[in-house]
Short mmCIF file of C-alpha atoms and ligand atoms in Angstrom, two decimals:
data_model
loop_
_atom_site.label_atom_id
_atom_site.label_comp_id
_atom_site.label_asym_id
_atom_site.label_seq_id
_atom_site.Cartn_x
_atom_site.Cartn_y
_atom_site.Cartn_z
CA MET A 1 -164.13 45.33 -18.08
CA LEU A 2 -163.33 41.72 -17.45
CA GLN A 3 -159.71 41.99 -18.16
CA TYR A 4 -159.46 44.74 -15.69
CA TYR A 5 -161.18 42.87 -13.07
CA PHE A 6 -158.55 39.63 -14.15
CA ILE A 7 -155.63 42.02 -13.82
CA ARG A 8 -156.97 43.18 -10.36
CA LYS A 9 -157.74 39.98 -8.66
CA SER A 10 -154.40 38.32 -10.28
CA THR A 11 -151.90 40.68 -8.91
CA ASN A 12 -154.05 41.55 -6.03
CA GLN A 13 -153.74 44.72 -6.47
CA PRO A 14 -155.95 48.19 -6.52
CA PHE A 15 -157.81 48.62 -9.97
CA TYR A 16 -156.61 52.61 -10.33
CA THR A 17 -152.84 51.09 -9.94
CA THR A 18 -149.89 50.69 -12.58
CA GLY A 19 -149.96 47.19 -12.79
CA TYR A 20 -152.06 46.23 -15.62
CA GLN A 21 -150.43 49.69 -17.70
CA GLN A 22 -146.81 48.58 -16.83
CA THR A 23 -147.22 44.32 -18.03
CA ASN A 24 -149.17 46.21 -20.91
CA ASN A 25 -146.64 48.73 -21.59
CA PHE A 26 -143.51 45.52 -21.15
CA GLU A 27 -145.52 43.97 -23.85
CA TYR A 28 -145.60 46.73 -26.18
CA MET A 29 -141.80 47.69 -25.94
CA ILE A 30 -141.29 43.99 -26.78
CA ARG A 31 -143.26 43.81 -29.79
CA ILE A 32 -141.60 47.08 -30.98
CA LEU A 33 -137.92 45.78 -30.41
CA LEU A 34 -139.04 42.97 -32.34
CA CYS A 35 -141.21 44.51 -35.31
CA ILE A 36 -137.66 47.00 -35.07
CA SER A 37 -135.11 43.93 -35.07
CA PHE A 38 -136.99 42.53 -37.55
CA MET A 39 -137.05 45.39 -39.85
CA PHE A 40 -133.47 45.87 -39.84
CA CYS A 41 -132.97 42.29 -40.41
CA PHE A 42 -135.00 42.18 -43.83
CA VAL A 43 -132.96 45.62 -44.55
CA GLY A 44 -130.13 44.60 -43.82
CA VAL A 45 -130.58 41.58 -46.42
CA GLN A 46 -132.65 43.15 -48.73
CA ALA A 47 -129.45 45.58 -48.75
CA GLN A 48 -126.76 42.14 -49.23
CA LYS A 49 -129.51 41.46 -52.28
CA ASN A 50 -128.79 44.73 -53.99
CA GLU A 51 -124.67 45.20 -53.27
CA PRO A 52 -123.21 45.02 -56.62
CA PRO A 53 -119.84 43.60 -57.00
CA TYR A 54 -116.82 45.25 -55.81
CA ILE A 55 -113.01 45.08 -55.69
CA LEU A 56 -111.19 44.18 -52.32
CA VAL A 57 -107.56 45.39 -52.05
CA LEU A 58 -105.10 42.21 -50.11
CA GLY A 59 -101.74 43.65 -51.30
CA VAL A 60 -100.37 46.16 -52.43
CA ALA A 61 -96.46 45.33 -52.44
CA GLN A 62 -93.91 43.95 -54.96
CA ASP A 63 -93.26 40.38 -55.07
CA GLY A 64 -90.65 40.72 -52.83
CA GLY A 65 -93.45 42.37 -50.04
CA TYR A 66 -93.02 44.75 -47.16
CA PRO A 67 -90.59 44.66 -45.47
CA HIS A 68 -87.83 42.87 -48.10
CA LEU A 69 -85.93 39.96 -47.03
CA GLY A 70 -82.30 41.22 -46.12
CA CYS A 71 -83.20 44.92 -46.58
CA THR A 72 -81.62 46.53 -43.76
CA ARG A 73 -81.86 50.00 -44.95
CA ALA A 74 -84.31 52.85 -43.58
CA CYS A 75 -87.58 51.33 -45.43
CA CYS A 76 -87.87 48.51 -43.91
CA THR A 77 -85.93 49.44 -41.26
CA MET A 78 -89.24 50.69 -39.96
CA ALA A 79 -91.08 47.87 -40.76
CA TRP A 80 -88.96 45.34 -39.28
CA LYS A 81 -89.80 46.64 -36.25
CA ASP A 82 -93.30 47.62 -36.70
CA GLU A 83 -95.55 45.15 -37.60
CA SER A 84 -98.49 47.69 -38.46
CA MET A 85 -96.74 49.04 -41.50
CA ARG A 86 -96.33 45.61 -43.20
CA ARG A 87 -97.93 44.99 -46.56
CA TYR A 88 -98.39 42.30 -48.29
CA VAL A 89 -97.61 40.70 -52.32
CA VAL A 90 -100.01 42.54 -54.90
CA SER A 91 -103.48 40.75 -54.71
CA LEU A 92 -107.22 41.61 -55.28
CA ALA A 93 -109.98 39.69 -54.15
CA LEU A 94 -113.24 40.27 -56.84
CA VAL A 95 -116.81 39.69 -54.81
CA ASP A 96 -120.31 39.51 -55.58
CA PRO A 97 -122.30 39.70 -52.33
CA VAL A 98 -125.23 38.07 -54.59
CA SER A 99 -123.83 35.14 -54.95
CA LYS A 100 -121.96 34.80 -52.59
CA ASN A 101 -118.68 34.41 -54.38
CA TRP A 102 -115.46 35.77 -55.05
CA TRP A 103 -112.60 35.38 -56.87
CA LEU A 104 -108.75 35.79 -56.66
CA PHE A 105 -106.31 37.50 -58.29
CA GLU A 106 -102.60 36.23 -57.98
CA ALA A 107 -101.77 33.83 -55.56
CA THR A 108 -98.84 35.77 -53.47
CA PRO A 109 -96.60 33.79 -51.45
CA ASP A 110 -98.71 35.67 -48.70
CA ILE A 111 -101.44 33.42 -49.90
CA LYS A 112 -102.43 31.67 -46.10
CA TYR A 113 -102.50 35.28 -44.55
CA GLN A 114 -104.65 36.82 -47.56
CA LEU A 115 -106.94 34.46 -46.87
CA HIS A 116 -107.16 34.87 -43.53
CA TYR A 117 -107.77 38.14 -44.41
CA PHE A 118 -110.22 38.26 -46.61
CA GLN A 119 -112.26 36.32 -44.49
CA THR A 120 -112.05 38.45 -41.35
CA LEU A 121 -112.60 41.84 -43.90
CA THR A 122 -115.54 40.18 -45.28
CA LYS A 123 -117.01 39.03 -41.50
CA GLY A 124 -116.99 35.31 -42.32
CA LEU A 125 -119.54 35.59 -45.03
CA TYR A 126 -117.93 34.46 -47.64
CA ASN A 127 -116.25 30.47 -48.78
CA PHE A 128 -112.84 30.14 -47.29
CA LEU A 129 -111.48 29.07 -50.92
CA PRO A 130 -111.71 31.92 -53.96
CA ASP A 131 -114.36 30.77 -56.35
CA GLY A 132 -111.41 31.12 -58.75
CA ILE A 133 -108.23 32.46 -59.21
CA PHE A 134 -106.75 34.70 -61.62
CA ILE A 135 -103.14 34.61 -62.19
CA THR A 136 -101.12 37.60 -64.48
CA HIS A 137 -97.85 35.57 -64.75
CA ALA A 138 -95.14 33.25 -63.68
CA HIS A 139 -92.84 36.15 -61.32
CA ILE A 140 -92.93 34.94 -57.79
CA GLY A 141 -94.69 37.02 -56.45
CA HIS A 142 -98.00 36.18 -58.58
CA TYR A 143 -98.21 32.32 -58.81
CA THR A 144 -96.14 30.61 -55.97
CA GLY A 145 -99.25 30.78 -53.53
CA LEU A 146 -100.60 28.20 -55.11
CA MET A 147 -98.38 25.73 -53.85
CA ASP A 148 -100.36 25.83 -50.25
CA LEU A 149 -103.26 24.81 -52.47
CA GLY A 150 -101.06 21.08 -52.85
CA LYS A 151 -101.61 17.91 -50.65
CA GLU A 152 -98.34 19.44 -48.42
CA VAL A 153 -101.05 21.72 -47.10
CA MET A 154 -104.91 22.22 -47.91
CA SER A 155 -104.73 19.78 -50.54
CA THR A 156 -107.58 21.62 -52.38
CA HIS A 157 -109.94 20.17 -54.82
CA ASP A 158 -110.53 21.42 -58.43
CA VAL A 159 -109.98 25.01 -57.46
CA PRO A 160 -110.48 27.06 -61.48
CA VAL A 161 -106.73 28.66 -61.80
CA TYR A 162 -107.61 31.02 -65.35
CA VAL A 163 -104.26 31.59 -67.03
CA LEU A 164 -103.13 32.43 -70.68
CA PRO A 165 -101.85 29.50 -72.40
CA LYS A 166 -97.89 30.05 -71.85
CA LEU A 167 -98.36 30.06 -68.34
CA LYS A 168 -101.13 26.73 -68.80
CA LYS A 169 -97.99 24.75 -70.30
CA TYR A 170 -95.11 26.04 -67.56
CA LEU A 171 -97.44 24.93 -64.95
CA GLU A 172 -98.62 21.78 -66.46
CA THR A 173 -94.99 21.29 -67.79
CA ASN A 174 -92.67 22.04 -64.07
CA GLY A 175 -92.76 21.11 -60.39
CA PRO A 176 -93.56 21.14 -57.87
CA TRP A 177 -97.49 23.03 -60.28
CA SER A 178 -97.58 19.62 -62.14
CA GLN A 179 -98.00 17.85 -58.95
CA LEU A 180 -101.12 20.30 -58.38
CA VAL A 181 -102.88 19.71 -61.91
CA ASN A 182 -101.94 15.91 -61.35
CA LEU A 183 -104.47 15.68 -58.45
CA ARG A 184 -106.42 17.94 -59.59
CA ASN A 185 -105.49 20.60 -56.36
CA ILE A 186 -106.03 22.68 -59.40
CA GLN A 187 -108.04 23.06 -62.89
CA LEU A 188 -106.28 25.38 -65.27
CA VAL A 189 -108.36 27.13 -67.33
CA GLU A 190 -106.77 29.09 -70.40
CA MET A 191 -107.08 32.26 -71.27
CA GLU A 192 -107.35 33.55 -74.33
CA GLU A 193 -105.67 37.60 -75.06
CA CYS A 194 -108.56 39.33 -75.51
CA GLY A 195 -107.65 42.60 -78.62
CA PHE A 196 -109.68 46.01 -77.73
CA ASP A 197 -112.36 45.71 -79.81
CA GLU A 198 -113.41 42.58 -79.47
CA ARG A 199 -114.95 41.50 -76.29
CA GLU A 200 -116.17 37.47 -76.77
CA ASP A 201 -112.61 36.53 -75.22
CA ALA A 202 -114.07 37.38 -71.82
CA ILE A 203 -114.53 34.86 -68.76
CA PRO A 204 -118.32 35.13 -67.73
CA LEU A 205 -118.59 34.65 -63.99
CA GLY A 206 -122.16 35.37 -63.90
CA ASP A 207 -124.61 38.36 -63.66
CA GLY A 208 -122.85 40.33 -65.92
CA ILE A 209 -119.20 40.03 -64.26
CA ARG A 210 -116.79 38.87 -66.43
CA VAL A 211 -112.44 38.98 -66.82
CA LEU A 212 -110.85 39.96 -69.99
CA ALA A 213 -106.91 39.49 -70.05
CA TYR A 214 -104.92 41.44 -72.08
CA ARG A 215 -100.85 40.78 -72.83
CA VAL A 216 -98.69 42.93 -72.18
CA PRO A 217 -95.00 43.45 -72.35
CA HIS A 218 -92.82 42.07 -69.27
CA ARG A 219 -89.80 40.28 -68.87
CA ASP A 220 -91.50 36.95 -69.86
CA GLU A 221 -88.80 34.06 -68.98
CA TYR A 222 -91.48 31.37 -67.54
CA SER A 223 -95.18 32.68 -69.31
CA GLU A 224 -96.12 35.77 -71.11
CA THR A 225 -97.98 38.19 -68.81
CA ALA A 226 -101.57 39.29 -68.19
CA GLY A 227 -103.26 42.61 -67.43
CA PHE A 228 -106.76 42.22 -66.38
CA ARG A 229 -109.92 44.41 -67.14
CA ILE A 230 -112.35 42.58 -65.04
CA GLU A 231 -115.99 44.34 -65.53
CA THR A 232 -119.20 44.13 -63.38
CA LYS A 233 -122.86 46.15 -64.29
CA GLN A 234 -122.02 49.03 -62.69
CA LYS A 235 -117.75 49.30 -62.57
CA LYS A 236 -114.72 48.64 -64.88
CA TYR A 237 -111.14 48.10 -63.40
CA LEU A 238 -108.14 47.52 -65.55
CA PHE A 239 -105.69 45.77 -63.36
CA ILE A 240 -101.79 45.99 -64.57
CA PRO A 241 -99.41 44.98 -61.94
CA ASP A 242 -96.36 44.42 -64.19
CA ILE A 243 -95.47 45.94 -67.02
CA ASN A 244 -92.80 47.38 -68.86
CA LYS A 245 -92.63 51.42 -69.75
CA TRP A 246 -96.28 52.13 -71.24
CA ASP A 247 -94.73 53.35 -74.84
CA LYS A 248 -93.80 49.65 -75.04
CA TRP A 249 -97.69 48.21 -74.88
CA ASP A 250 -99.24 48.34 -77.86
CA ALA A 251 -102.58 50.24 -76.63
CA ASN A 252 -102.66 53.55 -75.50
CA ILE A 253 -102.38 53.04 -71.61
CA ILE A 254 -104.09 56.62 -71.69
CA ASP A 255 -107.41 55.86 -73.70
CA VAL A 256 -107.26 51.90 -71.91
CA VAL A 257 -107.70 54.35 -68.62
CA LYS A 258 -110.28 56.65 -69.45
CA SER A 259 -112.50 53.26 -71.12
CA VAL A 260 -112.66 52.21 -67.46
CA ASP A 261 -113.51 53.37 -64.03
CA ILE A 262 -110.58 52.47 -61.63
CA ALA A 263 -107.27 50.95 -63.00
CA LEU A 264 -104.83 49.35 -60.23
CA LEU A 265 -101.38 49.72 -61.82
CA ASP A 266 -97.80 49.04 -61.47
CA ALA A 267 -95.59 51.60 -59.62
CA THR A 268 -92.96 49.17 -58.76
CA PHE A 269 -90.37 51.76 -58.50
CA PHE A 270 -90.94 55.88 -57.61
CA ASP A 271 -87.88 56.86 -59.61
CA SER A 272 -85.01 56.24 -60.49
CA THR A 273 -83.23 57.41 -56.92
CA ASP A 274 -85.02 53.91 -55.67
CA LEU A 275 -82.85 51.24 -56.30
CA PRO A 276 -79.23 53.02 -55.96
CA GLY A 277 -76.47 51.10 -57.73
CA ARG A 278 -78.58 48.79 -59.33
CA ASN A 279 -79.48 49.80 -63.22
CA LEU A 280 -82.96 49.89 -63.62
CA ALA A 281 -83.11 49.44 -67.67
CA SER A 282 -82.35 45.89 -66.25
CA VAL A 283 -86.30 45.84 -65.00
CA PRO A 284 -87.95 48.26 -66.62
CA HIS A 285 -91.26 49.63 -65.16
CA PRO A 286 -93.15 52.88 -65.13
CA LEU A 287 -91.98 55.22 -62.79
CA VAL A 288 -95.21 56.66 -60.69
CA ARG A 289 -93.20 59.97 -61.96
CA GLU A 290 -93.19 59.13 -65.27
CA THR A 291 -96.85 57.50 -65.15
CA MET A 292 -97.98 60.75 -63.49
CA GLY A 293 -96.28 63.39 -66.37
CA LEU A 294 -97.76 60.63 -68.99
CA PHE A 295 -101.62 62.13 -67.08
CA LYS A 296 -100.48 65.37 -66.81
CA ASN A 297 -102.36 67.43 -69.14
CA GLU A 298 -105.32 64.64 -68.63
CA SER A 299 -108.77 65.49 -66.88
CA LYS A 300 -109.30 65.53 -63.19
CA GLU A 301 -111.52 62.80 -62.93
CA THR A 302 -109.06 60.80 -65.81
CA LYS A 303 -106.00 61.29 -62.93
CA SER A 304 -108.46 59.76 -60.21
CA LYS A 305 -109.67 56.81 -62.06
CA ILE A 306 -105.22 55.81 -61.41
CA HIS A 307 -104.53 53.69 -58.07
CA LEU A 308 -100.80 53.43 -57.99
CA ILE A 309 -100.40 49.62 -56.99
CA HIS A 310 -96.73 47.14 -56.41
CA PHE A 311 -94.66 49.14 -54.84
CA ASN A 312 -90.90 48.04 -54.23
CA HIS A 313 -89.79 48.53 -50.59
CA THR A 314 -87.73 51.28 -51.28
CA ASN A 315 -91.19 53.06 -53.25
CA PRO A 316 -91.65 55.56 -50.64
CA ILE A 317 -95.51 55.65 -51.19
CA LEU A 318 -94.80 52.69 -48.93
CA TRP A 319 -93.71 54.98 -45.79
CA ASP A 320 -93.25 58.81 -46.73
CA GLU A 321 -96.17 60.52 -46.17
CA LYS A 322 -95.30 63.31 -47.51
CA LYS A 323 -94.75 61.74 -51.38
CA GLN A 324 -98.46 59.86 -50.72
CA LYS A 325 -99.66 63.45 -50.23
CA PHE A 326 -97.07 64.15 -53.61
CA VAL A 327 -99.76 62.08 -55.29
CA GLU A 328 -102.61 63.02 -54.14
CA GLN A 329 -102.93 66.22 -54.42
CA ALA A 330 -101.70 65.85 -57.67
CA GLY A 331 -105.08 63.75 -58.69
CA PHE A 332 -103.74 60.56 -58.16
CA ASN A 333 -104.27 57.92 -55.97
CA PHE A 334 -102.18 54.60 -54.49
CA ALA A 335 -104.09 51.85 -53.30
CA LYS A 336 -104.32 50.86 -49.56
CA GLN A 337 -104.44 47.19 -48.31
CA GLY A 338 -107.95 46.46 -47.12
CA GLU A 339 -109.43 49.12 -49.19
CA ARG A 340 -112.40 48.47 -50.38
CA LEU A 341 -113.02 50.15 -54.46
ZN1 ZN B 1 -94.12 41.73 -59.86
ZN1 ZN B 2 -86.48 48.47 -47.91
ZN1 ZN B 3 -93.14 40.86 -62.39
#
């Protein structure tokens, strides 16, 4: 009653008016809103704490990117005109929302765009520089982005770069890469080639996350070529952006795909019409039609694990919706820039 009296006095309103109720309702609403926002924050933080690691696709094109230098054919003309069609060179980010660490796969010539792209996709929640960079081989689309870590650009400190032994030696003994090593812009970490039965050669990245390197056949002018197997507690990924024909590998690709959840596989060329006037045997890759043929009789589940990637500018998967549908209707996937796997 005292309270009522006080309210009545202070607001100078009759006893029965809504002044008191209005004040009380207002306070009540504020409290409810505060509670709701607190709950949302709490749920958000909890969700992030429980969020499993994932892969982000930062680029899907072959080493020359899309569009391609000097290409005036239909494939690239549309991408020169329409910026939204352009695609970065093949690259992935492995992201751990719990430790807030992330790792880059391949240092491409598009690295400066891709690191910004990563920031945009992850809303600035992670460090700008990755906690490590894994590189498959010394072809220009896969390692030359390292140059932006040197003193002419970012002048980084000891960024771990994971490579197989021959690539390590190549980077240590050839400029400008040797300068990055000598100035400790990067710190090379030698990976061991991993067999199919052994698991001890993995690079541990914390809380059940690890990366293994398979050796795969490719045109190894300066280094050997790795294919990576990325394991988290929840999912296993295979990343082979460059390889000669599947039957040139000691491993059976069908068995390896079955042993993972998601396989990002070399799809440089769609078929033999990709490079008219050029001998495809001089740049051997599994053609998309060959890969699809190889898995034709496998289960729907196995086919759906395959995400084609590393598209040459002439590969119609980049620009032809009919070909994209053809691939998807047959049960396969093609990697999309920006997607989360
Ligand atoms: Zn490549
Ligand atoms: Zn082109
Ligand atoms: Zn290559």
